[in-house]
One Martini backbone bead per residue (centre of mass of N, CA, C, O) as a GRO file, in nm:
protein
  185
    1MET     BB    1   0.105   0.051  -0.042
    2ILE     BB    2   0.309   0.249  -0.017
    3LYS     BB    3   0.420   0.223  -0.217
    4LYS     BB    4   0.196   0.295  -0.436
    5LEU     BB    5   0.166   0.596  -0.284
    6VAL     BB    6   0.499   0.688  -0.380
    7VAL     BB    7   0.429   0.637  -0.675
    8GLY     BB    8   0.194   0.825  -0.729
    9LEU     BB    9   0.380   1.091  -0.616
   10ALA     BB   10   0.587   1.067  -0.851
   11VAL     BB   11   0.416   1.107  -1.079
   12ALA     BB   12   0.297   1.353  -1.028
   13ALA     BB   13   0.571   1.523  -0.949
   14VAL     BB   14   0.596   1.525  -1.275
   15ALA     BB   15   0.386   1.593  -1.400
   16LEU     BB   16   0.412   1.854  -1.283
   17PHE     BB   17   0.668   1.945  -1.382
   18ALA     BB   18   0.585   1.911  -1.677
   19LEU     BB   19   0.386   2.111  -1.689
   20ALA     BB   20   0.528   2.356  -1.623
   21TRP     BB   21   0.759   2.371  -1.836
   22ALA     BB   22   0.543   2.394  -2.034
   23ALA     BB   23   0.396   2.655  -1.917
   24ALA     BB   24   0.628   2.894  -1.903
   25PRO     BB   25   0.571   3.053  -2.177
   26VAL     BB   26   0.292   3.155  -2.143
   27PHE     BB   27   0.326   3.311  -1.896
   28ALA     BB   28   0.540   3.515  -1.992
   29ALA     BB   29   0.389   3.607  -2.257
   30GLN     BB   30   0.142   3.693  -2.035
   31ALA     BB   31   0.362   3.907  -1.884
   32LEU     BB   32   0.404   4.080  -2.110
   33ILE     BB   33   0.166   4.178  -2.213
   34ARG     BB   34   0.075   4.312  -1.957
   35ALA     BB   35   0.281   4.522  -1.936
   36ALA     BB   36   0.229   4.670  -2.228
   37LYS     BB   37  -0.037   4.753  -2.155
   38ALA     BB   38   0.030   4.906  -1.899
   39GLY     BB   39   0.348   5.070  -1.931
   40ASP     BB   40   0.531   4.810  -1.794
   41ALA     BB   41   0.916   4.902  -1.788
   42ALA     BB   42   0.995   4.705  -1.538
   43ARG     BB   43   0.872   4.442  -1.654
   44ILE     BB   44   0.982   4.473  -1.963
   45GLU     BB   45   1.247   4.416  -1.858
   46GLN     BB   46   1.292   4.141  -1.714
   47LEU     BB   47   1.167   4.008  -2.037
   48VAL     BB   48   1.389   4.114  -2.169
   49ASP     BB   49   1.673   4.087  -2.411
   50PHE     BB   50   1.815   4.340  -2.561
   51PRO     BB   51   2.044   4.192  -2.709
   52ALA     BB   52   1.904   4.013  -2.854
   53LEU     BB   53   1.652   4.200  -2.999
   54ARG     BB   54   1.832   4.385  -3.169
   55GLN     BB   55   1.991   4.181  -3.347
   56SER     BB   56   1.718   4.077  -3.450
   57LEU     BB   57   1.625   4.354  -3.578
   58LYS     BB   58   1.836   4.385  -3.735
   59ASP     BB   59   1.850   4.159  -3.929
   60GLU     BB   60   1.502   4.209  -4.000
   61LEU     BB   61   1.567   4.453  -4.131
   62THR     BB   62   1.785   4.410  -4.355
   63ALA     BB   63   1.657   4.188  -4.491
   64GLU     BB   64   1.408   4.372  -4.587
   65LEU     BB   65   1.593   4.606  -4.713
   66ALA     BB   66   1.679   4.464  -4.927
   67ALA     BB   67   1.465   4.304  -5.059
   68HIS     BB   68   1.343   4.635  -5.146
   69MET     BB   69   1.587   4.658  -5.325
   70ARG     BB   70   1.555   4.468  -5.544
   71ARG     BB   71   1.283   4.505  -5.631
   72ASP     BB   72   1.393   4.806  -5.711
   73PRO     BB   73   1.509   4.881  -5.958
   74ARG     BB   74   1.640   5.158  -5.919
   75LEU     BB   75   1.834   5.039  -5.735
   76SER     BB   76   1.945   4.751  -5.871
   77ASP     BB   77   2.079   4.936  -6.130
   78SER     BB   78   2.244   5.087  -5.929
   79ARG     BB   79   2.514   5.216  -5.750
   80LEU     BB   80   2.355   5.327  -5.523
   81GLY     BB   81   2.256   5.095  -5.401
   82GLY     BB   82   2.537   4.911  -5.364
   83LEU     BB   83   2.558   5.140  -5.108
   84GLY     BB   84   2.365   5.065  -4.954
   85MET     BB   85   2.387   4.815  -4.881
   86ILE     BB   86   2.651   4.882  -4.720
   87LEU     BB   87   2.520   5.113  -4.516
   88ALA     BB   88   2.246   5.019  -4.393
   89PRO     BB   89   2.334   4.811  -4.155
   90MET     BB   90   2.468   5.064  -3.974
   91LEU     BB   91   2.278   5.263  -3.958
   92LEU     BB   92   2.024   5.051  -3.854
   93SER     BB   93   2.191   4.994  -3.568
   94GLY     BB   94   2.211   5.236  -3.427
   95ALA     BB   95   1.890   5.279  -3.435
   96VAL     BB   96   1.807   5.042  -3.292
   97ASP     BB   97   1.995   5.084  -3.019
   98ALA     BB   98   1.817   5.348  -2.982
   99ALA     BB   99   1.511   5.259  -3.002
  100VAL     BB  100   1.516   4.980  -2.804
  101THR     BB  101   1.237   5.029  -2.561
  102PRO     BB  102   1.058   4.913  -2.371
  103GLU     BB  103   0.794   5.105  -2.525
  104VAL     BB  104   0.836   4.978  -2.799
  105VAL     BB  105   0.750   4.679  -2.705
  106ALA     BB  106   0.498   4.787  -2.650
  107GLN     BB  107   0.432   4.859  -2.953
  108MET     BB  108   0.460   4.590  -3.062
  109VAL     BB  109   0.230   4.426  -2.898
  110THR     BB  110  -0.019   4.604  -2.961
  111THR     BB  111   0.012   4.625  -3.283
  112ALA     BB  112   0.199   4.403  -3.469
  113GLU     BB  113   0.506   4.604  -3.494
  114ALA     BB  114   0.771   4.666  -3.628
  115PRO     BB  115   1.038   4.921  -3.558
  116ASP     BB  116   1.090   5.210  -3.725
  117PRO     BB  117   1.405   5.391  -3.719
  118THR     BB  118   1.309   5.517  -4.006
  119VAL     BB  119   1.061   5.673  -3.860
  120PRO     BB  120   0.891   5.876  -3.676
  121ASP     BB  121   0.693   5.879  -3.407
  122LYS     BB  122   0.345   5.846  -3.526
  123PRO     BB  123   0.059   5.830  -3.357
  124GLU     BB  124  -0.222   5.717  -3.469
  125PRO     BB  125  -0.540   5.747  -3.388
  126ASP     BB  126  -0.595   5.450  -3.453
  127ASP     BB  127  -0.450   5.315  -3.204
  128ALA     BB  128  -0.641   5.258  -2.913
  129ALA     BB  129  -0.844   5.093  -3.074
  130ASP     BB  130  -0.632   4.827  -3.237
  131LYS     BB  131  -0.550   4.685  -2.970
  132ASP     BB  132  -0.787   4.510  -2.988
  133ASP     BB  133  -0.679   4.367  -3.310
  134ILE     BB  134  -0.534   4.138  -3.212
  135HIS     BB  135  -0.411   3.854  -3.255
  136GLN     BB  136  -0.307   3.520  -3.145
  137ALA     BB  137  -0.030   3.285  -3.168
  138TRP     BB  138   0.067   2.954  -3.015
  139GLY     BB  139   0.393   2.827  -2.978
  140TYR     BB  140   0.638   2.618  -3.058
  141ARG     BB  141   0.978   2.610  -3.213
  142ASP     BB  142   1.111   2.468  -2.967
  143MET     BB  143   1.228   2.366  -2.649
  144ASN     BB  144   1.380   2.674  -2.696
  145ALA     BB  145   1.129   2.799  -2.853
  146PHE     BB  146   0.884   3.056  -2.854
  147ALA     BB  147   0.589   3.200  -2.969
  148VAL     BB  148   0.428   3.518  -3.071
  149THR     BB  149   0.174   3.581  -3.306
  150LEU     BB  150   0.111   3.886  -3.432
  151THR     BB  151  -0.225   4.029  -3.577
  152ASP     BB  152  -0.393   4.253  -3.758
  153ARG     BB  153  -0.669   4.229  -3.892
  154ASP     BB  154  -0.605   4.494  -4.106
  155GLN     BB  155  -0.314   4.300  -4.187
  156PRO     BB  156  -0.282   3.985  -4.230
  157ASP     BB  157  -0.023   3.971  -4.413
  158GLN     BB  158   0.138   4.109  -4.109
  159ARG     BB  159   0.350   3.935  -3.897
  160LEU     BB  160   0.456   3.918  -3.548
  161ALA     BB  161   0.716   3.755  -3.383
  162LEU     BB  162   0.769   3.622  -3.049
  163ILE     BB  163   1.043   3.527  -2.958
  164LEU     BB  164   1.095   3.300  -2.669
  165GLU     BB  165   1.386   3.179  -2.460
  166ARG     BB  166   1.539   3.025  -2.289
  167ARG     BB  167   1.656   3.056  -1.892
  168GLY     BB  168   1.667   2.789  -1.831
  169LEU     BB  169   1.359   2.631  -1.660
  170PHE     BB  170   1.148   2.858  -1.662
  171THR     BB  171   1.265   3.093  -1.824
  172TRP     BB  172   1.177   3.359  -2.001
  173LYS     BB  173   1.254   3.555  -2.295
  174LEU     BB  174   1.294   3.755  -2.471
  175ALA     BB  175   1.523   3.766  -2.824
  176ALA     BB  176   1.288   3.742  -3.076
  177VAL     BB  177   1.193   3.846  -3.394
  178ASP     BB  178   0.946   3.807  -3.667
  179ILE     BB  179   0.895   3.914  -3.983
  180GLN     BB  180   0.606   3.871  -4.147
  181ASN     BB  181   0.545   3.920  -4.521
  182ASP     BB  182   0.293   3.857  -4.762
  183ALA     BB  183   0.308   4.128  -4.944
  184ARG     BB  184   0.515   4.027  -5.126
  185PRO     BB  185   0.573   4.075  -5.477
   0.00000   0.00000   0.00000
């Protein structure tokens, strides 16, 4: 009887541990979304790996810029386009380093849009109403990466995936973004 009780408790403990381990990124993502909606910069700083996020944004925005430059015949056929391809990542890097703050992370989470460091921040008049119009899709990408894909219902072909990465056994931090734009020609 005692042996069955001990085995049952051990199985229950393992199951509880596995459940907590699997649910940890969901709780971290929910905490990030709540902090973003509340504008809690201190909490956002705890939930984000800013150096990793900045590098991810640099990579994503540089790829977007390069794709745009390749699609534009005026830029792809000119020598200035080549110079732009060389200089753009350096300029973008500095702009991203300066622009990615807890407030910008909150804006990304609530609007489903990656920041554009080349455009001055001018909120649109309807932004406050649109914040509730964001669709969220949740899922593991692998054992150490969890994605919350945000889509503005007004722009369903543009998605922003917030990638949380495992930092220890139960700790997750926002460390990357994945800009998905299906509207490219």
